[in-house]
CSV table of C-alpha atoms and ligand atoms in Angstrom, one decimal:
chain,number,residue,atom,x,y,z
Y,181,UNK,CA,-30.1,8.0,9.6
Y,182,UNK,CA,-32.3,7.0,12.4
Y,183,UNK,CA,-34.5,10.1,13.1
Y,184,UNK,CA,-36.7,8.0,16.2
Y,185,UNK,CA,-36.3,9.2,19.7
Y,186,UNK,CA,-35.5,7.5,22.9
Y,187,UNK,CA,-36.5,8.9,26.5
Y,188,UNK,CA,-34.4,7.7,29.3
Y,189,UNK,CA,-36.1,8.0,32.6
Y,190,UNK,CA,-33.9,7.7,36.0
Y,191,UNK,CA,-36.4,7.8,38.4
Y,192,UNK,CA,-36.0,8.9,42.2
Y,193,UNK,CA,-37.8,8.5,45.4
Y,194,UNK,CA,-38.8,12.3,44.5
Y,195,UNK,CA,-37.3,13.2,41.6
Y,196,UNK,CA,-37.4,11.8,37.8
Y,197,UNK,CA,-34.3,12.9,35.7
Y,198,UNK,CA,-34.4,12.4,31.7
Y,199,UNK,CA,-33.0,12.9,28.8
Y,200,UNK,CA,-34.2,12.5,24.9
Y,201,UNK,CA,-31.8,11.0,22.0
Y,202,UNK,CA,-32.4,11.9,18.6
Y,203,UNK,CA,-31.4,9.3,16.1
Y,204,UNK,CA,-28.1,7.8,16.6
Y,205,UNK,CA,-25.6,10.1,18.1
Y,206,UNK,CA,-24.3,9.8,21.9
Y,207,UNK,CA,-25.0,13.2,22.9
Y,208,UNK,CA,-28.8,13.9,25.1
Y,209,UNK,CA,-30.7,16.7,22.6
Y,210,UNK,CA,-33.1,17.3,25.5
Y,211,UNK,CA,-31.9,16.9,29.2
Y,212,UNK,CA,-34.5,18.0,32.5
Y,213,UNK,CA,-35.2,16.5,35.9
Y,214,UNK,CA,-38.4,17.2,37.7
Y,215,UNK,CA,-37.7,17.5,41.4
Y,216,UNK,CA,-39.4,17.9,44.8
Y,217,UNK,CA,-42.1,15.4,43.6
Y,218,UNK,CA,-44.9,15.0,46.1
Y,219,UNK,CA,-44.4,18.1,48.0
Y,220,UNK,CA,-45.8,21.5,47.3
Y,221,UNK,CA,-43.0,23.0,45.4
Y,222,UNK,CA,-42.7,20.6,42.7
Y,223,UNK,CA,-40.8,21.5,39.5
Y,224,UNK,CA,-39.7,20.7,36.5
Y,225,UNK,CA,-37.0,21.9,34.0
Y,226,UNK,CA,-35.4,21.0,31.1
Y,227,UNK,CA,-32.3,22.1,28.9
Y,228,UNK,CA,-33.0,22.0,24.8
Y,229,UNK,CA,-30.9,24.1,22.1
Y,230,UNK,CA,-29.3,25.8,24.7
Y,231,UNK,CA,-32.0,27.2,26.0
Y,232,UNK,CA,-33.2,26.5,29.5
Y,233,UNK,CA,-37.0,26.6,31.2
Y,234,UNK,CA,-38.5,25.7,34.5
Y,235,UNK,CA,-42.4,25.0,35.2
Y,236,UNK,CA,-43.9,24.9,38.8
Y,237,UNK,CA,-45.9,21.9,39.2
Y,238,UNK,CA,-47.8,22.5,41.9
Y,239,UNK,CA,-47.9,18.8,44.6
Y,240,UNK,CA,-47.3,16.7,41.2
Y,241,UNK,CA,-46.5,13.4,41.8
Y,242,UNK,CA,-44.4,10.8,39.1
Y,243,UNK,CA,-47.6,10.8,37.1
Y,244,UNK,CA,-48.2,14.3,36.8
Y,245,UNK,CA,-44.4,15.3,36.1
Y,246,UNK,CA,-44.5,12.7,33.0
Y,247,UNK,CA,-47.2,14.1,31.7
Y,248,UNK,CA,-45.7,17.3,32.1
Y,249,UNK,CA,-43.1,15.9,29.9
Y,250,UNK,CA,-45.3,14.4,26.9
Y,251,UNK,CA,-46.7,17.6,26.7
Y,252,UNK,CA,-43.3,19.9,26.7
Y,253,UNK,CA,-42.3,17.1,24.1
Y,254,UNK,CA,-45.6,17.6,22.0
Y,255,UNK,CA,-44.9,21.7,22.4
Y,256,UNK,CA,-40.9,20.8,20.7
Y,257,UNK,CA,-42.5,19.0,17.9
Y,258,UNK,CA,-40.1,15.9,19.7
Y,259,UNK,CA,-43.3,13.8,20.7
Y,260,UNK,CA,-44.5,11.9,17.6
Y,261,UNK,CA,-41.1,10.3,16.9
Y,262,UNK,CA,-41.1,9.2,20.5
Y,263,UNK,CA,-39.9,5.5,19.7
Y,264,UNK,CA,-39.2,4.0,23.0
Y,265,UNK,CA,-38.5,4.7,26.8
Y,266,UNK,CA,-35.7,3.1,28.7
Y,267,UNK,CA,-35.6,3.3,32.7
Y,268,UNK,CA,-32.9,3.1,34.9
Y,269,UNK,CA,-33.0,0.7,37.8
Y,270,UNK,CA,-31.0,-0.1,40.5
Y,271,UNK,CA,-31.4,-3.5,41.4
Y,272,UNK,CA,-32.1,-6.2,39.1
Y,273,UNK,CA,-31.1,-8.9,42.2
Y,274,UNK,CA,-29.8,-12.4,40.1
Y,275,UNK,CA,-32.7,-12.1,37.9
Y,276,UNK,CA,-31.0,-10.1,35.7
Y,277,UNK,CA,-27.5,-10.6,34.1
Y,278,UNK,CA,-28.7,-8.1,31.3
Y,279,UNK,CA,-30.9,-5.2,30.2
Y,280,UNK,CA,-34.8,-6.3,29.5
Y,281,UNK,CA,-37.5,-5.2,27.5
Y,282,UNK,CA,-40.7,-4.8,30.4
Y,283,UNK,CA,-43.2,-6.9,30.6
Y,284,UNK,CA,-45.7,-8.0,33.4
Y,285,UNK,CA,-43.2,-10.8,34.4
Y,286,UNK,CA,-40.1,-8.3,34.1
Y,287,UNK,CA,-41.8,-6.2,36.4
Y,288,UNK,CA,-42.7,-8.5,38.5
Y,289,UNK,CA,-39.4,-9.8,38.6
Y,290,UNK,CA,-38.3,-5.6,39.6
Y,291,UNK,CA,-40.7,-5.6,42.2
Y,292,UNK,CA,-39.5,-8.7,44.3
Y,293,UNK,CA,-36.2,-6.7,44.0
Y,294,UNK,CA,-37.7,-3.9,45.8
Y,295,UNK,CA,-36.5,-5.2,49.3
Y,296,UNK,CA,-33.0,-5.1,48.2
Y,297,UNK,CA,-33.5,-1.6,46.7
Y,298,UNK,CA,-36.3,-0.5,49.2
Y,299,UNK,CA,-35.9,3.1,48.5
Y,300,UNK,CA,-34.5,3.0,44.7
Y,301,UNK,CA,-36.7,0.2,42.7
Y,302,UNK,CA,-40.3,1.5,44.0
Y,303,UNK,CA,-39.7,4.5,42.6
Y,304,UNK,CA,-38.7,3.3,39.1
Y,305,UNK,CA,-41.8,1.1,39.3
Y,306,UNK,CA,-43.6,4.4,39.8
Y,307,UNK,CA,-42.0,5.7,37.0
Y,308,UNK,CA,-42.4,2.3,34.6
Y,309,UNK,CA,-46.4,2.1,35.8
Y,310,UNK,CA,-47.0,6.1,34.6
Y,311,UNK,CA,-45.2,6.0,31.2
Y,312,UNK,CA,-47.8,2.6,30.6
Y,313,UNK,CA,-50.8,4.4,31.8
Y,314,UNK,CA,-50.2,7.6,29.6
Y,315,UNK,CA,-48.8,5.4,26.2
Y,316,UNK,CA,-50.0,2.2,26.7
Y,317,UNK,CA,-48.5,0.9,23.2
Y,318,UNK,CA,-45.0,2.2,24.0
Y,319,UNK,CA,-42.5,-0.1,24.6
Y,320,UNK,CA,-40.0,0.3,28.1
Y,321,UNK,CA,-36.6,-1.1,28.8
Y,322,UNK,CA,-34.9,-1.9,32.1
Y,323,UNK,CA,-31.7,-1.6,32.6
Y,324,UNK,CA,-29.9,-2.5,35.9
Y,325,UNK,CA,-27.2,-1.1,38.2
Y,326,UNK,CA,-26.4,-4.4,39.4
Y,327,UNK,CA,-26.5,-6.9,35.8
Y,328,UNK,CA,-22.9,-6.5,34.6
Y,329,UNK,CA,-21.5,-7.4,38.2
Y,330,UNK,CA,-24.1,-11.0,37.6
Y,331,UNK,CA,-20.8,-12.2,35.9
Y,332,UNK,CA,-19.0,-12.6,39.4
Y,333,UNK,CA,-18.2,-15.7,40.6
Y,334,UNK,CA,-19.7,-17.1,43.7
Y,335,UNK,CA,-15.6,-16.4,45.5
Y,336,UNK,CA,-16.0,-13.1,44.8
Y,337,UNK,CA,-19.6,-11.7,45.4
Y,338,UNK,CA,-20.4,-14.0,48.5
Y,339,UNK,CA,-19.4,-12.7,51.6
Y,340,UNK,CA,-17.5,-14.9,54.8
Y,341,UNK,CA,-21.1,-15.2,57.3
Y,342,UNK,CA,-23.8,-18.2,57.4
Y,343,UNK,CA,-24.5,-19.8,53.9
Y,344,UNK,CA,-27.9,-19.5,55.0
Y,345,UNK,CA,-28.2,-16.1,54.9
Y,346,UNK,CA,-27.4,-15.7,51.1
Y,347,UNK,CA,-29.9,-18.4,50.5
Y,348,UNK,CA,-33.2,-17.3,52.4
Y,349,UNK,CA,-32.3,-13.4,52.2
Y,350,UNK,CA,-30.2,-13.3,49.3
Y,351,UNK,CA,-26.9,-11.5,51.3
Y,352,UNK,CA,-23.9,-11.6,48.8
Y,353,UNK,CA,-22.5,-8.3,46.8
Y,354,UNK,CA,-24.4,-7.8,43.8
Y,355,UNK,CA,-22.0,-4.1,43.3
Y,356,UNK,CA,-23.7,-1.1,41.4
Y,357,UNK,CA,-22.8,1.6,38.8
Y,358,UNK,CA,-22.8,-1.5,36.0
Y,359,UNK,CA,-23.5,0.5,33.2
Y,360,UNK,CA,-20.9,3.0,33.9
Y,361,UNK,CA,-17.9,0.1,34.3
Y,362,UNK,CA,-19.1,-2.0,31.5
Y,363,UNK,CA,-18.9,1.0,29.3
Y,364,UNK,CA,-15.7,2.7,30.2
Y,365,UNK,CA,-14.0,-1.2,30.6
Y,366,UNK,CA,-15.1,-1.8,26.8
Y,367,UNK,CA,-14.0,1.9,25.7
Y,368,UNK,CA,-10.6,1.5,27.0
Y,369,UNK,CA,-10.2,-2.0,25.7
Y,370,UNK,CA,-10.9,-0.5,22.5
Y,371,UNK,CA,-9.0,2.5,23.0
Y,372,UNK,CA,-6.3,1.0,24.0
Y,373,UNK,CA,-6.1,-2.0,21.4
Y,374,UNK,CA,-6.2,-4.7,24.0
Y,375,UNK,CA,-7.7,-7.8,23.2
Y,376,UNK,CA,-11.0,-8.3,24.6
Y,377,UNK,CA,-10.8,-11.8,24.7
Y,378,UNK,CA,-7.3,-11.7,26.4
Y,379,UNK,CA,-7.8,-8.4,28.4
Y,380,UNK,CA,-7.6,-6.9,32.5
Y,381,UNK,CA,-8.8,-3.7,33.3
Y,382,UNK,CA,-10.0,-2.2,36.7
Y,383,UNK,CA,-12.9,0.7,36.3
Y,384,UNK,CA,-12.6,3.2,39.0
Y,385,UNK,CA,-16.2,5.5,38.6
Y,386,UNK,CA,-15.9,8.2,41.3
Y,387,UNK,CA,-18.8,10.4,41.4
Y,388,UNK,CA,-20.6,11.1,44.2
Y,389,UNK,CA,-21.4,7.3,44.9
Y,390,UNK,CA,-18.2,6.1,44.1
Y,391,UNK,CA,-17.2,2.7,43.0
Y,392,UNK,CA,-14.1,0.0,41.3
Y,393,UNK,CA,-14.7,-3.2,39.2
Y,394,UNK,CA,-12.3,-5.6,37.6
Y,395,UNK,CA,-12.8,-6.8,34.5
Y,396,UNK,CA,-11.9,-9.8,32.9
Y,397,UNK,CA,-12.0,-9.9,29.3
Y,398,UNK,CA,-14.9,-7.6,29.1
Y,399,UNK,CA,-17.2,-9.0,32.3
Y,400,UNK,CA,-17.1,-8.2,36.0
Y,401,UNK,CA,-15.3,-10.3,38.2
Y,402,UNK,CA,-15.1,-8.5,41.3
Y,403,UNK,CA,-16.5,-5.0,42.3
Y,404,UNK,CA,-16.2,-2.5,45.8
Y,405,UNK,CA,-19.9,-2.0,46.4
Y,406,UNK,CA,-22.0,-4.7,47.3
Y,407,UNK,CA,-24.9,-6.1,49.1
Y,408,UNK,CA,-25.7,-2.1,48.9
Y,409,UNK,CA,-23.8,1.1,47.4
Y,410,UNK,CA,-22.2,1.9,51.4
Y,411,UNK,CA,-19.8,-0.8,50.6
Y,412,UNK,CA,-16.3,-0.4,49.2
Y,413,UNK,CA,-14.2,2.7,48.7
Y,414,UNK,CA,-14.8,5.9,50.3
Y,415,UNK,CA,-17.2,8.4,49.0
Y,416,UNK,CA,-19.1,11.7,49.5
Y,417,UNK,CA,-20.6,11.3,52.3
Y,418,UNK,CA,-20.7,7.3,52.2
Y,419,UNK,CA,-18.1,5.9,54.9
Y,420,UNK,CA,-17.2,2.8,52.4
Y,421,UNK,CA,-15.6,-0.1,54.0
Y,422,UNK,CA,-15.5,0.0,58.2
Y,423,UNK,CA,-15.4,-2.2,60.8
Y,424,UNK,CA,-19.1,-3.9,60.9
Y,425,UNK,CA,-18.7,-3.5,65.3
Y,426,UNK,CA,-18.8,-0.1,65.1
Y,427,UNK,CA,-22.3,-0.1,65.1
Y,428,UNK,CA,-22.7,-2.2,68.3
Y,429,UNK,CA,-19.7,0.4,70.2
Y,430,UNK,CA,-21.7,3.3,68.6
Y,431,UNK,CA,-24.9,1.8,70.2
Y,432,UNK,CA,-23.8,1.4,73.3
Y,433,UNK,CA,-21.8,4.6,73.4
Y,434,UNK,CA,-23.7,7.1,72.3
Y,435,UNK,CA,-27.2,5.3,72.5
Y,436,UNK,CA,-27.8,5.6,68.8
Y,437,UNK,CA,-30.3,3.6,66.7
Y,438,UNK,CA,-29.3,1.2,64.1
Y,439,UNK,CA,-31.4,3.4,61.9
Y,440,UNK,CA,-29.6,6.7,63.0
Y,441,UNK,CA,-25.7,4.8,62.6
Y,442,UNK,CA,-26.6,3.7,59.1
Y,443,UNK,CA,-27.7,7.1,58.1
Y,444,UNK,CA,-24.6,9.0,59.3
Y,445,UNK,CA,-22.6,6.1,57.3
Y,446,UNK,CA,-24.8,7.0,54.6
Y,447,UNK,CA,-25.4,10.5,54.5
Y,448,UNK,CA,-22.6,12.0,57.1
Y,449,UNK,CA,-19.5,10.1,56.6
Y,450,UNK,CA,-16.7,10.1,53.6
Y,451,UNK,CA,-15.3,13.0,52.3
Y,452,UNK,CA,-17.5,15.3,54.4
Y,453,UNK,CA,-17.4,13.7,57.2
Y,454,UNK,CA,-14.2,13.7,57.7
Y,455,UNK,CA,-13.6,17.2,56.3
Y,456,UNK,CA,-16.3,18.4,58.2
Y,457,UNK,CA,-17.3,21.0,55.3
Y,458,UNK,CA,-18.4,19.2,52.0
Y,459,UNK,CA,-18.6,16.3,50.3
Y,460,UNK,CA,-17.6,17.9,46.9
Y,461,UNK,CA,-13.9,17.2,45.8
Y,462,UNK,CA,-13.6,20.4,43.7
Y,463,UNK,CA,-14.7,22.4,46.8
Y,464,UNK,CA,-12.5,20.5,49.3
Y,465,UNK,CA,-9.9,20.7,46.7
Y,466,UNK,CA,-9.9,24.8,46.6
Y,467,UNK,CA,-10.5,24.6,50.5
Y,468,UNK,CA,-7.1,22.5,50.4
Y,469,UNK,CA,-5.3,24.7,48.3
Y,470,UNK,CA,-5.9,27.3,51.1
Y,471,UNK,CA,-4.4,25.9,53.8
Y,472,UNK,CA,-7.9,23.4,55.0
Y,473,UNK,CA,-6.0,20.8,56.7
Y,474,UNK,CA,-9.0,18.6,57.5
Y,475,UNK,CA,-9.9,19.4,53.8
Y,476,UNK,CA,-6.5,18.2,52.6
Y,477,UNK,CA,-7.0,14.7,55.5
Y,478,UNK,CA,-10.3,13.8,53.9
Y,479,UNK,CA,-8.7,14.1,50.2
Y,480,UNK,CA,-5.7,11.9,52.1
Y,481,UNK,CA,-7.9,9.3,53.1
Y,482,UNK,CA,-9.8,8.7,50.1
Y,483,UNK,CA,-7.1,8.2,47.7
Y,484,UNK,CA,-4.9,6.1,50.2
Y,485,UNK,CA,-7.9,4.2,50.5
Y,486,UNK,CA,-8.7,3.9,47.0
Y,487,UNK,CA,-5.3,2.7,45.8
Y,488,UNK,CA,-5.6,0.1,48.7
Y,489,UNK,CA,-8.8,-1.0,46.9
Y,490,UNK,CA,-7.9,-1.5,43.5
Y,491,UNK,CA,-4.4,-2.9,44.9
Y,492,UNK,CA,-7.0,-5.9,46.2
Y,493,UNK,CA,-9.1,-5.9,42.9
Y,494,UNK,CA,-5.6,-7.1,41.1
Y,495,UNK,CA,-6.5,-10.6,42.6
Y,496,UNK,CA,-9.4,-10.9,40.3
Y,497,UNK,CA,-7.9,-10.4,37.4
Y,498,UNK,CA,-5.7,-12.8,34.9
Y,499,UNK,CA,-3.8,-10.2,34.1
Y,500,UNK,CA,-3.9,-6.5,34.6
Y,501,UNK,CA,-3.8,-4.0,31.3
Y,502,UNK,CA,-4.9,-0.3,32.4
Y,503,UNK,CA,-6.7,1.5,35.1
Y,504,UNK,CA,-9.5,3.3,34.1
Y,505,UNK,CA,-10.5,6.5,35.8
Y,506,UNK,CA,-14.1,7.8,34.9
Y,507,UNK,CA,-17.1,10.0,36.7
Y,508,UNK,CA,-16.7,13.5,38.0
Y,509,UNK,CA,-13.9,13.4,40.1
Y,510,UNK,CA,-12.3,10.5,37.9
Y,511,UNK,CA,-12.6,12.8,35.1
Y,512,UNK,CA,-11.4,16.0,36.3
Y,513,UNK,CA,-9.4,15.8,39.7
Y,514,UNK,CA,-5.9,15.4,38.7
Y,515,UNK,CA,-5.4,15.5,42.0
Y,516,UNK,CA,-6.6,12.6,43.3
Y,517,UNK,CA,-5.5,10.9,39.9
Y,518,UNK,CA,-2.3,11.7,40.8
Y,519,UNK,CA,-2.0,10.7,44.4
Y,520,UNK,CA,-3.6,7.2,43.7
Y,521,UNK,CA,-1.5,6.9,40.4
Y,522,UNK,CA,1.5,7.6,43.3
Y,523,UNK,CA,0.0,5.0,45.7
Y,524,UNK,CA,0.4,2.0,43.0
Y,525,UNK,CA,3.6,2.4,42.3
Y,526,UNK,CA,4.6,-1.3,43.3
Y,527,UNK,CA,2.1,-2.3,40.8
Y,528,UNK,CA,4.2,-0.4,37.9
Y,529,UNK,CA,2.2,2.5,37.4
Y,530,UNK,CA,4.3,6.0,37.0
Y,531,UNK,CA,2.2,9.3,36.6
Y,532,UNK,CA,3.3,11.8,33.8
Y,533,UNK,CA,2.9,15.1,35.3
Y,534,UNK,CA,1.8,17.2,32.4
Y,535,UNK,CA,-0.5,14.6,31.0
Y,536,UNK,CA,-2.6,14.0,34.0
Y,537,UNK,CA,-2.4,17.9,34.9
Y,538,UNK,CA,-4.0,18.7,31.2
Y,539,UNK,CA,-6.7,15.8,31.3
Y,540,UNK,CA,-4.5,13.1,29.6
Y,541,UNK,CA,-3.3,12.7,25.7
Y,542,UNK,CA,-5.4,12.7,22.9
Y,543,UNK,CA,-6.6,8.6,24.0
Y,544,UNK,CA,-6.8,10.0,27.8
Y,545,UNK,CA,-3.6,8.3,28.8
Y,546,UNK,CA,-2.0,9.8,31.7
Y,547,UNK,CA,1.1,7.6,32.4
Y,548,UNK,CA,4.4,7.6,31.2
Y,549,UNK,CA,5.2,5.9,28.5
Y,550,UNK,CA,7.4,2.7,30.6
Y,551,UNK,CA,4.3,2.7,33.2
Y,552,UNK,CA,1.6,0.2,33.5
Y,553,UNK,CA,-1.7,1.8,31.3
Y,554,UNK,CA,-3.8,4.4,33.3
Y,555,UNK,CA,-6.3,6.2,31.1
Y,556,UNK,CA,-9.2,8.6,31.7
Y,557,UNK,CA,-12.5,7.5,30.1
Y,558,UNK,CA,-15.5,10.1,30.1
Y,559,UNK,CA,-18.8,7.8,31.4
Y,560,UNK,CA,-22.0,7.9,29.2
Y,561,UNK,CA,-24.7,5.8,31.3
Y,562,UNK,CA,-27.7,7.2,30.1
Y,563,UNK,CA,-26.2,6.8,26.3
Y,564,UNK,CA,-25.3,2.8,27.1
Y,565,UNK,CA,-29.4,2.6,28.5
Y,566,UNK,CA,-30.4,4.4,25.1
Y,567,UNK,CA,-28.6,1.9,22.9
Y,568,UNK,CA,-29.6,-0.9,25.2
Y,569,UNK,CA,-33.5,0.5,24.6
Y,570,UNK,CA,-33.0,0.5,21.0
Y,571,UNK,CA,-31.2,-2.7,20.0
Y,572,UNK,CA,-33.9,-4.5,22.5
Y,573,UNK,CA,-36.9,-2.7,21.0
Y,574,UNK,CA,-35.9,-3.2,17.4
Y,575,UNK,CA,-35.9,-6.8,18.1
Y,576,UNK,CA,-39.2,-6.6,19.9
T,182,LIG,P1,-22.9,11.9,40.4
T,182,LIG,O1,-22.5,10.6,41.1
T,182,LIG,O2,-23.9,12.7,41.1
T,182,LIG,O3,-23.2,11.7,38.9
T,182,LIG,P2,-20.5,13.2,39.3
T,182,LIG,O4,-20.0,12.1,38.5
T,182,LIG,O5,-21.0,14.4,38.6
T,182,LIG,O6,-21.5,12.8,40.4
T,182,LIG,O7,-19.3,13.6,40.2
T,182,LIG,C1,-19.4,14.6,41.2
T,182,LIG,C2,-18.0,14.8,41.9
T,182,LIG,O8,-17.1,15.2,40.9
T,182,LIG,C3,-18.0,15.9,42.9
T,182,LIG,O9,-17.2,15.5,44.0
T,182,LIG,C4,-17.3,17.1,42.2
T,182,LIG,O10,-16.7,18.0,43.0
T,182,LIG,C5,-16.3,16.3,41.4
T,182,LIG,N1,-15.8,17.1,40.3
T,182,LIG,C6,-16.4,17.6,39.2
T,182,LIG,N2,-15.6,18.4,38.5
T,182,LIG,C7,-14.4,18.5,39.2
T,182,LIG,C8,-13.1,19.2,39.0
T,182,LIG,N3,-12.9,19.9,38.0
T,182,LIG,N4,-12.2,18.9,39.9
T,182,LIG,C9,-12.4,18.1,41.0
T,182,LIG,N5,-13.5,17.5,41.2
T,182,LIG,C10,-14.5,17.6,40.4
């Protein structure tokens, strides 16, 4: 029994969520986030044996909030078998096709991905630079959003405009949410008793960010997001896939910024945007139920264009074994399960009813038993970056 501990750190522009693993087991035994970082109501809190606590922190910064931490961690007896800290970041660029353990050329190598990550891979750095100030002799692990997509080929993740432009400013689709696909691709391979070697799935995480890969015998071959997370499928409140001229008409038109476009994309578009009310699918769900009917258009629009998307990812694959559903609405909207399940027909898939409606059978399955595979999968990113963090620290 392994009785070290393992912090994983997902660090924001102003927030730092993390979560503690005792030992060996899948489940967090301490989960917090400290939030509002930099302004004057800074926070922390932080869940352990069921019980929950909060601390003000006054303007902390990164810094501050981790030391915060250490000490809560001291207070819990958790701090001395403290083995190792793995970080989350976004964009590893093509410098990295897997997890790494840090070191000054690692981070280097993170930094110069900061322009393709402006506002996510500072902050991690933040994050990295505090936890070596405080514990000097502790060692850190990256692991990136963007390595399991590194496996695309170059028809796949380069994108129809001026060679040039992938070479001197690296523009191609490097896709996101990497640790989430390769996870629930390899769970349902196993599962499912598919060869691995000889297998086709396509990984649909929707969460809030919402994302599809296809997966060819256990790697990445094609994936929705790309040279950021606004491409692909719809989400939240990110628009997914549009016509690239609608900037220039909106420019025009309405004499908007570039700046001001790509934040209503961003921040104002999807589901909300086009319900008008929220960007949360159990909410628009109930608000759907009750007669909404620009509630029930937005939930429309995002499975239609969801199916259409992993209709497409097909091409990628050799052959094609399951759909995999995984992330909060993935998990738990039968709903949209149901309507995108409906959507693919022509590709063999036939919903059972009952099964999807009660969460799937005891693998997740939620097909009948004639239909093409389509199989819920429950996501466990920060567990993959704690086993990452320990097998590459136990070879360190
Ligand atoms: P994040 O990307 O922030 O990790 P999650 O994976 O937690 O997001 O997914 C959040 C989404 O999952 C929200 O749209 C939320 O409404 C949806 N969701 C969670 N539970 C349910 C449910 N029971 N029914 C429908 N949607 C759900």
């Amino acid at each position: 029994m392994n009785n070290k501990s393992y912090l994983i750190i997902n660090s924001g522009s102003s927030s730092l969520k993390f979560c503690l693993f005792i030992g060996d087991k899948a489940q967090a035994d301490l989960t917090g986030i400290a939030e509002r970082l930099s302004t004057a109501q800074a926070e922390i809190s932080w869940q352990y044996q069921g019980e929950k606590s909060q601390v003000s922190l006054g303007e902390a910064d990164h810094a501050l909030a981790l030391k915060k931490l250490f000490s809560v961690l001291t207070e819990l007896n958790l701090f001395d078998s403290l083995s190792a800290i793995g970080h989350r970041v976004v964009h590893g660029g093509e410098y990295f096709k897997e997890s790494a353990l840090i070191t000054p050329s690692v981070l280097n190598k993170i930094e110069a991905c900061s322009a393709l990550a402006p506002l996510h891979n500072p902050a991690a750095i933040v994050g990295i630079n505090a936890v070596a100030e405080q514990l000097p002799d502790i060692a850190q692990v990256a692991v990136f959003d963007t390595a399991f997509h590194q496996t695309m080929p170059e028809h796949s993740f380069l994108y129809g405009l001026p060679y040039e432009l992938y070479e001197s400013q690296g523009i191609r689709k490097y896709g996101f949410h990497g640790t989430s696909h390769q996870y629930v691709a390899g769970k349902a391979i196993e599962v499912l008793g598919l060869d691995k070697n000889n297998s086709g799935v396509i990984t649909a995480h929707l969460g809030n960010g919402c994302s599809i890969s296809a997966v060819q015998n256990g790697l990445s071959v094609d994936t929705s997001m790309g040279f950021t997370p606004l491409e692909g499928v719809m989400m939240g409140t990110r628009s997914g896939d549009i016509d690239p001229s609608i900037h220039q008409f909106l420019a025009d038109k309405l004499n908007l910024s570039l700046k001001e476009i790509t934040d209503m994309l961003n921040k104002r578009s999807g589901l909300l945007g086009l319900s008008g009310s929220s960007n949360d699918m159990r909410t628009l769900s109930a608000k759907a139920a009750d007669g909404d009917k620009q509630a029930a258009l937005a939930i429309e629009v995002f499975a239609y264009r969801l199916a259409k998307s992993i209709a497409s990812m097909v091409v990628g694959l050799n052959r094609f074994d399951a759909l995999v559903f995984t992330g909060g609405i993935g998990e738990n909207s039968f709903l949209v399960r149901g309507k995108v399940i409906n959507h693919l027909a022509v590709l063999g898939f036939e919903l059972d009813q009952n099964l999807n409606n009660q969460g799937g059978d005891t693998f997740g399955i939620i097909t009948t038993p004639d239909s093409r595979k389509a199989i819920i999968v429950q996501t466990q990113e920060e567990w993959v970056i704690a086993q990452d963090t320990i097998r590459l620290t136990a070879q360190a």
